[in-house]
Coordinates of C-alpha atoms and ligand atoms in Angstrom, one line a residue:
M400 CA 22.3 5.1 -6.0
A401 CA 18.7 6.1 -5.8
G402 CA 16.8 2.8 -3.9
L403 CA 14.0 0.1 -4.7
F404 CA 10.1 1.5 -3.6
I405 CA 8.2 -2.1 -3.9
T406 CA 4.7 -1.5 -2.9
F407 CA 1.8 -4.1 -1.7
E408 CA -1.9 -3.8 -2.5
G409 CA -5.1 -5.4 -2.2
G410 CA -8.7 -5.9 0.1
E411 CA -9.0 -6.6 3.2
G412 CA -7.6 -11.1 5.0
A413 CA -5.4 -11.1 1.3
G414 CA -2.4 -12.0 3.9
K415 CA -0.3 -9.4 2.7
T416 CA 0.6 -7.8 5.6
T417 CA 1.8 -11.4 7.1
V418 CA 4.0 -12.0 3.4
I419 CA 6.0 -8.9 4.1
Q420 CA 6.8 -10.3 7.2
H421 CA 7.9 -13.1 5.6
I422 CA 10.3 -11.2 2.5
F423 CA 11.4 -8.6 4.5
Q424 CA 13.0 -11.5 6.9
K425 CA 14.3 -13.4 3.5
L426 CA 15.8 -9.8 2.2
I427 CA 18.0 -9.3 5.2
A428 CA 19.0 -13.2 5.3
Q429 CA 20.2 -12.9 1.5
G430 CA 22.2 -9.4 3.5
I431 CA 20.1 -6.5 1.4
D432 CA 19.4 -3.8 3.2
V433 CA 15.9 -3.4 3.4
I434 CA 13.0 -1.6 5.6
Q435 CA 9.2 -2.2 6.3
T436 CA 6.9 0.0 6.7
R437 CA 3.5 0.7 6.1
E438 CA 0.6 3.0 5.1
P439 CA -1.1 4.6 6.8
G440 CA 1.5 5.4 9.7
G441 CA 5.4 4.2 10.0
I442 CA 6.2 7.7 11.9
K443 CA 5.2 8.6 14.6
I444 CA 2.5 11.5 13.0
S445 CA 1.1 9.3 10.6
E446 CA -0.1 6.1 13.1
K447 CA -1.8 9.7 14.6
I448 CA -3.5 9.9 11.8
R449 CA -4.1 6.7 10.9
S450 CA -5.8 6.2 14.6
I451 CA -8.1 9.1 13.4
I452 CA -8.6 8.4 10.3
H453 CA -9.3 4.6 11.5
D454 CA -11.0 5.3 15.1
P455 CA -14.8 3.5 14.7
E456 CA -16.0 6.1 15.8
H457 CA -16.2 8.9 13.6
L458 CA -18.9 7.6 11.8
E459 CA -19.8 10.9 10.1
M460 CA -16.1 11.6 8.9
E461 CA -16.7 12.8 4.9
E462 CA -15.4 10.9 2.0
R463 CA -12.6 13.9 0.8
T464 CA -11.4 13.9 4.7
E465 CA -10.5 10.8 4.5
A466 CA -8.9 10.7 1.0
L467 CA -7.0 14.4 2.5
L468 CA -5.9 12.6 5.9
Y469 CA -4.2 9.4 4.3
A470 CA -2.4 11.7 1.6
A471 CA -1.7 13.6 4.5
A472 CA -0.1 11.0 5.7
R473 CA 1.3 9.6 2.9
R474 CA 3.3 13.0 2.2
Q475 CA 4.8 12.8 6.2
H476 CA 5.5 9.3 5.1
L477 CA 7.4 9.1 2.7
V478 CA 9.4 12.5 3.7
E479 CA 10.2 11.6 7.3
K480 CA 11.3 7.3 6.3
V481 CA 10.7 5.6 2.1
F482 CA 11.9 9.2 0.7
P483 CA 15.2 8.7 3.2
A484 CA 16.2 5.1 2.7
L485 CA 15.6 5.3 -1.1
E486 CA 18.3 7.7 -1.1
Q487 CA 20.0 5.6 0.4
G488 CA 20.4 3.4 -2.2
K489 CA 18.1 0.5 0.3
V490 CA 14.7 -1.5 -0.9
V491 CA 12.2 -0.5 0.3
L492 CA 9.4 -2.8 0.7
C493 CA 5.5 -0.9 2.1
D494 CA 2.3 -2.0 2.9
R495 CA -0.3 0.3 1.0
F496 CA 0.4 3.8 -1.0
V497 CA -1.1 6.0 -3.8
D498 CA -2.9 2.8 -5.2
S499 CA -5.0 2.1 -1.6
S500 CA -6.3 5.1 -2.4
L501 CA -7.7 5.0 -6.3
A502 CA -9.3 1.8 -5.4
Y503 CA -10.5 2.4 -2.0
Q504 CA -11.6 6.0 -2.2
G505 CA -11.3 6.7 -5.8
Y506 CA -13.4 3.9 -6.8
A507 CA -14.8 2.5 -4.2
R508 CA -16.1 5.1 -1.8
G509 CA -17.4 7.1 -6.1
L510 CA -14.4 10.1 -5.6
G511 CA -13.2 9.6 -9.0
I512 CA -9.7 7.8 -9.4
D513 CA -8.6 10.8 -11.5
E514 CA -9.5 13.0 -9.0
V515 CA -7.5 11.2 -5.8
Y516 CA -5.0 10.5 -8.3
A517 CA -4.7 14.8 -8.2
I518 CA -3.8 14.7 -4.7
N519 CA -1.9 12.2 -4.7
Q520 CA 0.3 13.7 -7.6
F521 CA 0.9 16.6 -5.1
V522 CA 1.6 14.2 -1.6
I523 CA 4.2 12.2 -4.2
Q524 CA 5.7 14.5 -6.5
D525 CA 7.2 12.2 -9.3
C526 CA 7.6 9.2 -6.9
S527 CA 5.9 6.2 -8.4
P528 CA 7.0 2.5 -7.5
D529 CA 8.6 0.4 -8.7
L530 CA 7.2 -2.7 -8.5
T531 CA 3.9 -3.6 -7.4
L532 CA 1.8 -6.0 -5.7
F533 CA -1.1 -6.5 -5.9
F534 CA -2.6 -9.7 -3.7
D535 CA -5.4 -11.3 -5.2
I536 CA -8.3 -13.1 -3.2
E537 CA -12.3 -13.0 -3.7
P538 CA -13.7 -10.1 -1.2
K539 CA -15.4 -12.7 1.0
K540 CA -13.1 -15.0 1.1
G541 CA -11.2 -12.3 2.6
L542 CA -13.2 -11.1 4.8
E543 CA -13.8 -14.5 6.6
R544 CA -9.9 -14.7 6.6
I545 CA -10.2 -11.1 8.8
A546 CA -13.6 -12.7 10.0
A547 CA -10.8 -15.9 11.6
N548 CA -8.2 -13.6 12.3
K549 CA -9.1 -12.3 15.5
N550 CA -5.6 -10.7 16.0
R551 CA -5.8 -8.4 13.5
E552 CA -7.1 -4.3 14.4
R553 CA -10.5 -4.2 14.1
N554 CA -10.7 -0.6 11.8
R555 CA -13.7 2.1 10.1
L556 CA -13.2 0.9 7.3
D557 CA -14.1 -3.2 7.8
L558 CA -17.7 -2.0 9.5
E559 CA -18.7 -1.4 5.7
N560 CA -20.4 -3.9 4.0
I561 CA -19.5 -6.3 1.3
Q562 CA -20.3 -4.5 -2.2
F563 CA -18.1 -2.2 -0.8
H564 CA -15.6 -4.0 -0.4
E565 CA -16.4 -5.7 -4.0
A566 CA -16.1 -2.0 -4.7
V567 CA -11.9 -1.7 -4.2
Y568 CA -11.5 -5.2 -5.2
E569 CA -13.3 -3.1 -8.8
G570 CA -11.0 -0.5 -8.3
Y571 CA -7.5 -2.0 -8.0
Q572 CA -8.6 -3.5 -11.2
K573 CA -8.6 -0.4 -12.7
V574 CA -6.2 0.2 -11.4
K575 CA -4.2 -2.8 -12.3
A576 CA -5.6 -1.6 -16.1
R577 CA -3.2 1.9 -15.4
F578 CA -0.5 0.6 -15.0
P579 CA 0.0 -2.6 -15.8
E580 CA 4.2 -2.3 -16.2
R581 CA 4.3 -1.6 -12.6
I582 CA 0.8 -4.1 -10.8
K583 CA 1.9 -7.9 -10.6
T584 CA -1.0 -9.8 -9.3
V585 CA -0.6 -12.8 -6.7
Q586 CA -2.9 -15.2 -6.1
A587 CA -3.5 -14.6 -3.2
G588 CA -6.6 -17.0 -2.7
Q589 CA -3.8 -20.4 -2.4
S590 CA -1.7 -21.2 0.6
L591 CA 0.3 -18.9 2.2
E592 CA 3.6 -20.9 1.3
A593 CA 2.3 -20.4 -1.7
V594 CA 1.8 -17.3 -1.5
E595 CA 4.7 -16.3 -0.2
Q596 CA 7.1 -18.1 -2.7
D597 CA 4.8 -16.7 -5.4
A598 CA 5.8 -12.8 -3.7
M599 CA 9.4 -13.9 -3.3
D600 CA 9.4 -15.6 -7.0
I601 CA 8.3 -12.0 -8.0
I602 CA 10.4 -10.1 -6.5
S603 CA 13.7 -11.4 -6.6
S604 CA 14.0 -11.3 -10.5
F605 CA 12.8 -7.8 -10.0
L606 CA 15.8 -7.0 -7.5
N607 CA 18.0 -9.0 -10.4
E608 CA 17.1 -7.5 -13.3
N609 CA 17.4 -3.8 -11.0
E610 CA 20.9 -4.2 -9.5
K611 CA 21.1 -1.0 -10.4
G612 CA 18.8 0.8 -8.2
G613 CA 14.9 1.8 -9.7
N614 CA 13.6 5.2 -11.2
N615 CA 13.5 7.6 -8.5
E616 CA 16.3 9.3 -8.7
I617 CA 15.1 13.3 -8.4
N618 CA 15.1 15.6 -5.5
Y619 CA 12.2 14.6 -3.6
Y620 CA 11.5 17.8 -1.4
G621 CA 10.8 19.4 -4.6
D622 CA 10.8 23.2 -4.2
S623 CA 9.7 22.2 -0.2
R624 CA 13.5 22.3 1.0
Ligands
LIG16 P1 -4.7 -2.5 7.1 O1 -3.4 -1.6 7.2 O2 -5.8 -3.7 7.7 O3 -4.4 -2.9 6.0 O4 -5.0 -0.9 6.5 C1 -5.5 -0.3 6.2 C2 -6.9 -0.2 5.6 O5 -6.8 0.8 5.2 C3 -7.6 -0.4 5.4 O6 -9.1 -1.0 5.1 C4 -7.3 -0.2 3.5 C5 -7.3 1.5 3.6 N1 -6.9 2.4 3.2 C6 -7.6 3.6 2.3 O7 -8.9 3.7 2.0 N2 -6.8 3.9 2.1 C7 -5.8 4.3 0.7 O8 -4.6 5.4 0.5 C8 -4.5 3.9 2.6 C9 -3.9 3.6 3.1 C10 -5.1 2.3 2.5

């Protein structure tokens, strides 16, 4: 049986990382076979790529290089961690996936959503999330939240100005319009408890509807194995 692949998306300071941890614990308590992971990262090679992309000293990094590094980290993470978990029938909760590349590199960096989607199709083959939660927060409010959170890792993208983060937000609106069936919106400007509750409600009803597993029952590895 194929598992279920659930991704979490949004701009900076939307609170999705905290909410994923909460949902992960709730699902474990319900006896659901679930893993939690993140992009870029989740496994050794992809965490190393993450530190290259996000190093605040790498200001010379060019947009296409950035898009390709996210894509490379994504591929290795899928093959080592996500595909095996889905094949074992697990629920996979992933902090960011291709939609981040479409909004950040495709739209905000100006590479083009179609162009960035094309390189990612090579990476993901036929694997797309079964459900995506978009954490909707006004960019200004999100940035205020991260400024207040001293424990949060500061990365190269955090050095971008408000216009960039507004463009990311607009990019997500375009991505949502492209995949309206898959992407559900959570109002992330509410209290943390309310955001967690809304996210959990969406996931619970989705899991109830999909007890038999998701759409990703395919040969993920294509011809490469
Ligand atoms: P986060 O782990 O705090 O969400 O940081 C990840 C950063 O990387 C965030 O600024 C969004 C960015 N990112 C992209 O620009 N493209 C991508 O494909 C992914 C996965 C993340």
